Short mmCIF file of C-alpha atoms in Angstrom, two decimals:
data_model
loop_
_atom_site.label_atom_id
_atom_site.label_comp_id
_atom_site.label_asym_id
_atom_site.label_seq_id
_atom_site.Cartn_x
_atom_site.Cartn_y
_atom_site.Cartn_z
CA UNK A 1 1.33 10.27 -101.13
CA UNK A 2 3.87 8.98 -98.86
CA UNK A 3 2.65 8.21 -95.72
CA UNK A 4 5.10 8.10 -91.89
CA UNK A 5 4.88 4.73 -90.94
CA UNK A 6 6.16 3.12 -87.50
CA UNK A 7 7.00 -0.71 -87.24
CA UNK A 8 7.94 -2.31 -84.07
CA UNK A 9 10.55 -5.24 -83.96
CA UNK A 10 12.21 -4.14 -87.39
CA UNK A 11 15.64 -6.11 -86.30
CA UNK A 12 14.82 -9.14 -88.53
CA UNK A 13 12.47 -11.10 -90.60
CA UNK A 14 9.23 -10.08 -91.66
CA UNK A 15 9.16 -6.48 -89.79
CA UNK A 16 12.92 -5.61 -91.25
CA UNK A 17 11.61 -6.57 -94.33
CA UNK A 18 8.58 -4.52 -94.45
CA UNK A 19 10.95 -1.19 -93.16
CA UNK A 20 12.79 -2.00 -96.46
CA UNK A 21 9.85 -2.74 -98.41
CA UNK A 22 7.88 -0.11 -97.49
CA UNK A 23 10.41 2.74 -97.46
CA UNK A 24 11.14 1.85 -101.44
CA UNK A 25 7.83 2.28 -102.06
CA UNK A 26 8.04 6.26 -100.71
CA UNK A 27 7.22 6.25 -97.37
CA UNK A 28 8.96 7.44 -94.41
CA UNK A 29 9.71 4.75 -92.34
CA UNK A 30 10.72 4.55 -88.41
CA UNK A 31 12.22 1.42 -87.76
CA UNK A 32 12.62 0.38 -84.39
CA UNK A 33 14.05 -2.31 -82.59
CA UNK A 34 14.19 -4.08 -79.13
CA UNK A 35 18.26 -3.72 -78.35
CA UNK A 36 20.66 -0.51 -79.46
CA UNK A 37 22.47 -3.20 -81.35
CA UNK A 38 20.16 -4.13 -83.52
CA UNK A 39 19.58 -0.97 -84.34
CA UNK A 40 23.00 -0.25 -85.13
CA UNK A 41 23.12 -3.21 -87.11
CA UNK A 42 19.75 -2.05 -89.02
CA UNK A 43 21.66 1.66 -89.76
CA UNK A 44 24.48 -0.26 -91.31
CA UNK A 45 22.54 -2.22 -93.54
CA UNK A 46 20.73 1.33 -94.40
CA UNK A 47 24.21 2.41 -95.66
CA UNK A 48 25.07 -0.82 -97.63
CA UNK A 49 21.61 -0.42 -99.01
CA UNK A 50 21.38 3.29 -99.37
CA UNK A 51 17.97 2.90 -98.20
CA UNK A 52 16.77 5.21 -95.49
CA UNK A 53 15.20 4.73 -92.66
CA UNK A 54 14.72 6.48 -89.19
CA UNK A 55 15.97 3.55 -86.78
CA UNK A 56 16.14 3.94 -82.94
CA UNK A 57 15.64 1.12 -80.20
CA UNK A 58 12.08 0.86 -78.95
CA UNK A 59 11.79 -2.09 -76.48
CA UNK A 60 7.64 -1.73 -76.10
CA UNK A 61 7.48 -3.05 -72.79
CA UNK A 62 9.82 -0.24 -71.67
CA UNK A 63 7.14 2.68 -70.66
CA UNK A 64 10.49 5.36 -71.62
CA UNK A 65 10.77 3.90 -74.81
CA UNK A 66 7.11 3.92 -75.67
CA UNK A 67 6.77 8.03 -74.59
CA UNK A 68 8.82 8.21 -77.73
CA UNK A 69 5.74 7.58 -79.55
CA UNK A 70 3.68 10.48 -77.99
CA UNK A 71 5.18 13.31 -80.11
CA UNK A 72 5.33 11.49 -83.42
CA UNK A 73 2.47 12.84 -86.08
CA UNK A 74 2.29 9.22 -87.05
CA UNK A 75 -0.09 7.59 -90.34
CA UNK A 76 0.38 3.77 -89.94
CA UNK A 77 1.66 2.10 -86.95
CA UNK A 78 2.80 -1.80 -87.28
CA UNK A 79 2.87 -3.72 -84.44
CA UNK A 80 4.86 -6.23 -85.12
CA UNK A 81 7.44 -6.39 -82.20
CA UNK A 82 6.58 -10.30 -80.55
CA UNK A 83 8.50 -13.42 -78.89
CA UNK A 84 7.82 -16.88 -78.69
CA UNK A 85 7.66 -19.32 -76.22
CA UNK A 86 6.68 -23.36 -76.68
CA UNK A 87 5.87 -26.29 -74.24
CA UNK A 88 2.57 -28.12 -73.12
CA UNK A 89 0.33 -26.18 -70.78
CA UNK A 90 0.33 -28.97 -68.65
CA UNK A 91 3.31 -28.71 -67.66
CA UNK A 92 4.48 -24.73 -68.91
CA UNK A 93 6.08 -22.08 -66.07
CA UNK A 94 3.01 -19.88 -66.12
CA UNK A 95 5.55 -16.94 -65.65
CA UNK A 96 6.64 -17.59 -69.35
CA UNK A 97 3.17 -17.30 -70.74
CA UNK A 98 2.94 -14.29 -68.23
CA UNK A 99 5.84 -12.85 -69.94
CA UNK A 100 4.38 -13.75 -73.20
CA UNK A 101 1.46 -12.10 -73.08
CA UNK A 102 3.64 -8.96 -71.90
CA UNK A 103 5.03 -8.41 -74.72
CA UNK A 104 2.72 -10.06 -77.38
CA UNK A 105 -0.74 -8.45 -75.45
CA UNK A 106 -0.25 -5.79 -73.12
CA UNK A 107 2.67 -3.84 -74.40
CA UNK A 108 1.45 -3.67 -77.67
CA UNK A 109 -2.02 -2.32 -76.33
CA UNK A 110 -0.44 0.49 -74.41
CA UNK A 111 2.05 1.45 -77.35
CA UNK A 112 -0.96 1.46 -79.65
CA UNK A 113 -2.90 3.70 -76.94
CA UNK A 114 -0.20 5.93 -77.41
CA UNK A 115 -0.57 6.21 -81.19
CA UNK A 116 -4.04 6.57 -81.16
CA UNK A 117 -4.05 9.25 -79.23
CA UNK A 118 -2.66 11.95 -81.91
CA UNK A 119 -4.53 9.44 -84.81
CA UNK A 120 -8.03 9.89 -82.99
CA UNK A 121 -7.09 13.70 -82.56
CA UNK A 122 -5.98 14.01 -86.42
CA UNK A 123 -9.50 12.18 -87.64
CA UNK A 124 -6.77 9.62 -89.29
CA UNK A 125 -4.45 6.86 -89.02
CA UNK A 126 -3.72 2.99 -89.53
CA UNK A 127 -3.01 0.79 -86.67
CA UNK A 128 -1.95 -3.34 -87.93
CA UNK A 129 -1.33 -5.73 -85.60
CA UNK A 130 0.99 -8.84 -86.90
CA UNK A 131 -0.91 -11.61 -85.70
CA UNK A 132 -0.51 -15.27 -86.67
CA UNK A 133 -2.40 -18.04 -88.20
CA UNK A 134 -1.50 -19.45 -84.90
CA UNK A 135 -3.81 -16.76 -83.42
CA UNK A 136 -6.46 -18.65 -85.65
CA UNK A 137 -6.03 -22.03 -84.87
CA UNK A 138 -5.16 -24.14 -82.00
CA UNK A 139 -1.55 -25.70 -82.27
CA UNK A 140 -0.19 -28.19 -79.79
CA UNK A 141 3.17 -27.66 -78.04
CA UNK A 142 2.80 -24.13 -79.32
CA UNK A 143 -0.39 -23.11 -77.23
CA UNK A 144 1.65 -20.43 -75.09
CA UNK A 145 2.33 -18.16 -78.34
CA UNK A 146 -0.87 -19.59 -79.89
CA UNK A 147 -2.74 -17.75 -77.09
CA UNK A 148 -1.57 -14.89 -77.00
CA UNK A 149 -1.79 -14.50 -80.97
CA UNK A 150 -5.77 -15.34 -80.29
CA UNK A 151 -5.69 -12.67 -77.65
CA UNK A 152 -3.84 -10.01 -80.03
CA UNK A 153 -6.54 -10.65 -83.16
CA UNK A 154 -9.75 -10.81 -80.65
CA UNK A 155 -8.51 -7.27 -79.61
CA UNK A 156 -7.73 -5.76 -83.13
CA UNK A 157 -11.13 -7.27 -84.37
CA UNK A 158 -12.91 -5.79 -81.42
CA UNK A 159 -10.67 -2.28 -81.62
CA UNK A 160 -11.38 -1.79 -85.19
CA UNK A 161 -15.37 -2.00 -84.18
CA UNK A 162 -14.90 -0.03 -81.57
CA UNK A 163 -13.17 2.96 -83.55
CA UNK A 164 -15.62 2.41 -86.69
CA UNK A 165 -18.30 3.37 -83.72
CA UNK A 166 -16.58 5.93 -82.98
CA UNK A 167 -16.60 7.52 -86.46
CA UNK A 168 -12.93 8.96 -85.98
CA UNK A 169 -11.53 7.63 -89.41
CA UNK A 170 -8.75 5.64 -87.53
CA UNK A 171 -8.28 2.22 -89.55
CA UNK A 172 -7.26 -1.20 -87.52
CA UNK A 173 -6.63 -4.68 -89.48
CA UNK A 174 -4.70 -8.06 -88.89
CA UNK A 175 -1.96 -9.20 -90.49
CA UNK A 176 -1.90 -13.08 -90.33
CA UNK A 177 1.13 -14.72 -91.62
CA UNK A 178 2.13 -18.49 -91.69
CA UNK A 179 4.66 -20.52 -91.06
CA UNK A 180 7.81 -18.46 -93.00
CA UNK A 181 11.58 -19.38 -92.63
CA UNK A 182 13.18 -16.06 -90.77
CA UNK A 183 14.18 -18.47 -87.99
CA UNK A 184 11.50 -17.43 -85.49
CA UNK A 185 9.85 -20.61 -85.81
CA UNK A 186 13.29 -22.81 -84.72
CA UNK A 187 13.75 -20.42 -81.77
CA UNK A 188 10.18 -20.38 -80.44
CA UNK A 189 9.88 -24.58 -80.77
CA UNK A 190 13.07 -24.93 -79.25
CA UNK A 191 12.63 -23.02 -76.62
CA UNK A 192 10.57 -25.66 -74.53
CA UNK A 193 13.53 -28.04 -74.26
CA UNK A 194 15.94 -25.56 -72.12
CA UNK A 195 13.25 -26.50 -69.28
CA UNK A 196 11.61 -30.27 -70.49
CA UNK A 197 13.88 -32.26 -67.62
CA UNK A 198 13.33 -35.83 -67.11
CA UNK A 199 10.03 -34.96 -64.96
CA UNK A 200 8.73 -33.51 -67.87
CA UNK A 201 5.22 -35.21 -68.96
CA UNK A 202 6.72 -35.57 -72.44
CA UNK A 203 10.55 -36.39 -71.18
CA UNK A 204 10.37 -39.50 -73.67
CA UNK A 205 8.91 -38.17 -76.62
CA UNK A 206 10.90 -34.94 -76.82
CA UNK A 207 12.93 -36.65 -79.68
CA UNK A 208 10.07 -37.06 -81.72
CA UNK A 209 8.78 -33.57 -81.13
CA UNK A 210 11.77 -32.53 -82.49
CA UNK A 211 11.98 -34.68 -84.87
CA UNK A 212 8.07 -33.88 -85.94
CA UNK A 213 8.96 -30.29 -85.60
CA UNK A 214 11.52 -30.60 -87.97
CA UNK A 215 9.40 -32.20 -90.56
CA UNK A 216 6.70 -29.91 -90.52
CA UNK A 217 8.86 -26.48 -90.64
CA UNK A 218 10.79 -28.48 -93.84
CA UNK A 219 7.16 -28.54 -95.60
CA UNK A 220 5.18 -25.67 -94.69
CA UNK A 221 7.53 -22.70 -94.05
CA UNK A 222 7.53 -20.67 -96.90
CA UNK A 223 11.34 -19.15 -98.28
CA UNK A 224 11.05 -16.02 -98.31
CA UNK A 225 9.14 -12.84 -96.70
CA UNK A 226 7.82 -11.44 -99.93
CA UNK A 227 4.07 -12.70 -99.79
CA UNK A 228 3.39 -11.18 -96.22
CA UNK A 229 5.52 -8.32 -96.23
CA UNK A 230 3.05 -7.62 -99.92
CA UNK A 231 -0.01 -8.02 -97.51
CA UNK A 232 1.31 -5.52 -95.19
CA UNK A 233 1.94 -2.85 -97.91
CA UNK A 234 -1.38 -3.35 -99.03
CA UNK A 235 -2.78 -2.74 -95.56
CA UNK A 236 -0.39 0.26 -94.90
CA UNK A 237 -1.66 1.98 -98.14
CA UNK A 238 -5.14 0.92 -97.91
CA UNK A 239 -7.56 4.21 -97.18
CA UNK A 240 -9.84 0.83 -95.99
CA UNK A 241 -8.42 -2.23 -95.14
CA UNK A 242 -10.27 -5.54 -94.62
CA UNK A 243 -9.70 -6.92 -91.07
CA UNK A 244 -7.65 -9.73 -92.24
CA UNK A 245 -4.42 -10.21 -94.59
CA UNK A 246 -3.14 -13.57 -94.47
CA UNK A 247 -0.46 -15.26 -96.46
CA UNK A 248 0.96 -17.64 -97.68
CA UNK A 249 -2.38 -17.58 -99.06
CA UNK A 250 -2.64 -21.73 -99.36
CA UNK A 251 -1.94 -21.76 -95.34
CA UNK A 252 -4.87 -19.40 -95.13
CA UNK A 253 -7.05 -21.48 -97.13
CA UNK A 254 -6.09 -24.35 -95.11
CA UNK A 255 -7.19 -22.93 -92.11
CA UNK A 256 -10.32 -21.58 -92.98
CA UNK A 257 -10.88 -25.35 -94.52
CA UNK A 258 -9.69 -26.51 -90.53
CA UNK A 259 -11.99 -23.86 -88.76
CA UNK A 260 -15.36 -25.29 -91.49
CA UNK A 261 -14.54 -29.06 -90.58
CA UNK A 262 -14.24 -28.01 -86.68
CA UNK A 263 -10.57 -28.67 -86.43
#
């Protein structure tokens, strides 16, 4: 049976790729986004698709936006709404991690409050939060996000215990992916060097960070969407999901090889 299904930060990538996904596969899907244009951008390319989807802007650190949730009989929420931000923590603007953890941490706890309220109430429901690998293991020059990922799957493990206590038949599980090519990656590494002046600690080297950065996105990111967008189908129509879903599955492997040897 089709289920209604809510996904945060369905402008691009790997959450406008789920909507899609997802809404082929029956469901009724509520797209959101953070600005009004992307979601008139995400209506036209419903049209050119002739795809539906319910699409409306949801910026979840926006306590009007997130009321929209309260009368919605929803069966799956997916938070996957997120931003990046790079640099070394000894040197970072603590504001930007601050800001971070906004949007990656606290507004996605109080929009999944929401939810959980009518899912609690109903005896049923799916909550997945989009974490990262990052979230898994600790990255260099990408600690701020990193964080705040860690942060995000410590409270989705600890929230899915929680409700299993509870015996309410709510579902929570993590959604892990790995370095993929929607261009999130590029923004969130280069966003370090609109501040890195020459008193930054790393002034000299920030040509080879970029030049390391670039190397490392060239091997690892994956093309396409498709192998994490077929983990979060699986968790959306699970009646139990495992806690974890990570893909590409050879990045997973490679960190659970990293965490064994104590990397």
């Amino acid at each position: 049976m089709g289920k209604t299904i809510l996904i945060t930060g369905a402008g691009s990538g790997i959450g406008r790729d789920a909507a899609f996904a997802l809404a082929a596969r029956g469901h009724a899907v509520i797209a959101t986004t953070f600005s009004e244009a992307q979601a008139e951008a995400l209506r036209a390319e419903c049209t050119m698709r002739r795809q539906p989807l319910q699409v409306f802007k949801l910026d979840i650190t926006d306590a009007t936006d997130r009321e929209r949730l309260r009368g919605l009989e929803l069966d799956v929420l997916i938070n996957n709404a997120a931003v990046g931000e790079s640099g070394s923590l000894a040197e970072v603007d603590v504001d930007r991690i601050r800001r971070l953890f906004e949007v990656n941490v606290f507004a996605t706890l109080e929009l999944t409050q929401l939810a959980l309220a009518g899912m609690i109430t109903r005896s049923r429901g799916t909550v997945l939060f989009i974490s990262s690998i990052a979230g898994r293991v600790p990255m260099p020059f990408l600690m701020p996000y990193s964080m705040s990922k860690f942060a995000l799957s410590a409270a989705g493990a600890g929230l899915r215990a929680e409700l299993d206590q509870l015996g309410c038949g709510v579902q929570v599980a993590l959604i892990e992916p790995g370095a993929i090519h929607t261009g999130f990656n590029q923004a969130m590494t280069a966003s370090k060097y609109a501040w890195m002046g020459p008193q930054s600690y790393f002034h000299d080297q920030a040509e080879q960070l970029k030049a390391r950065e670039a190397r490392v996105f060239k091997l690892l990111e994956a093309r396409s969407t498709d192998s994490i967008v077929r983990q979060i189908v699986k968790a959306a129509e699970a009646r139990r999901p495992r806690l974890r879903y990570v893909a590409p599955w050879i990045q997973g492997l490679f960190v659970r090889l990293a965490r064994i040897f104590g990397a």
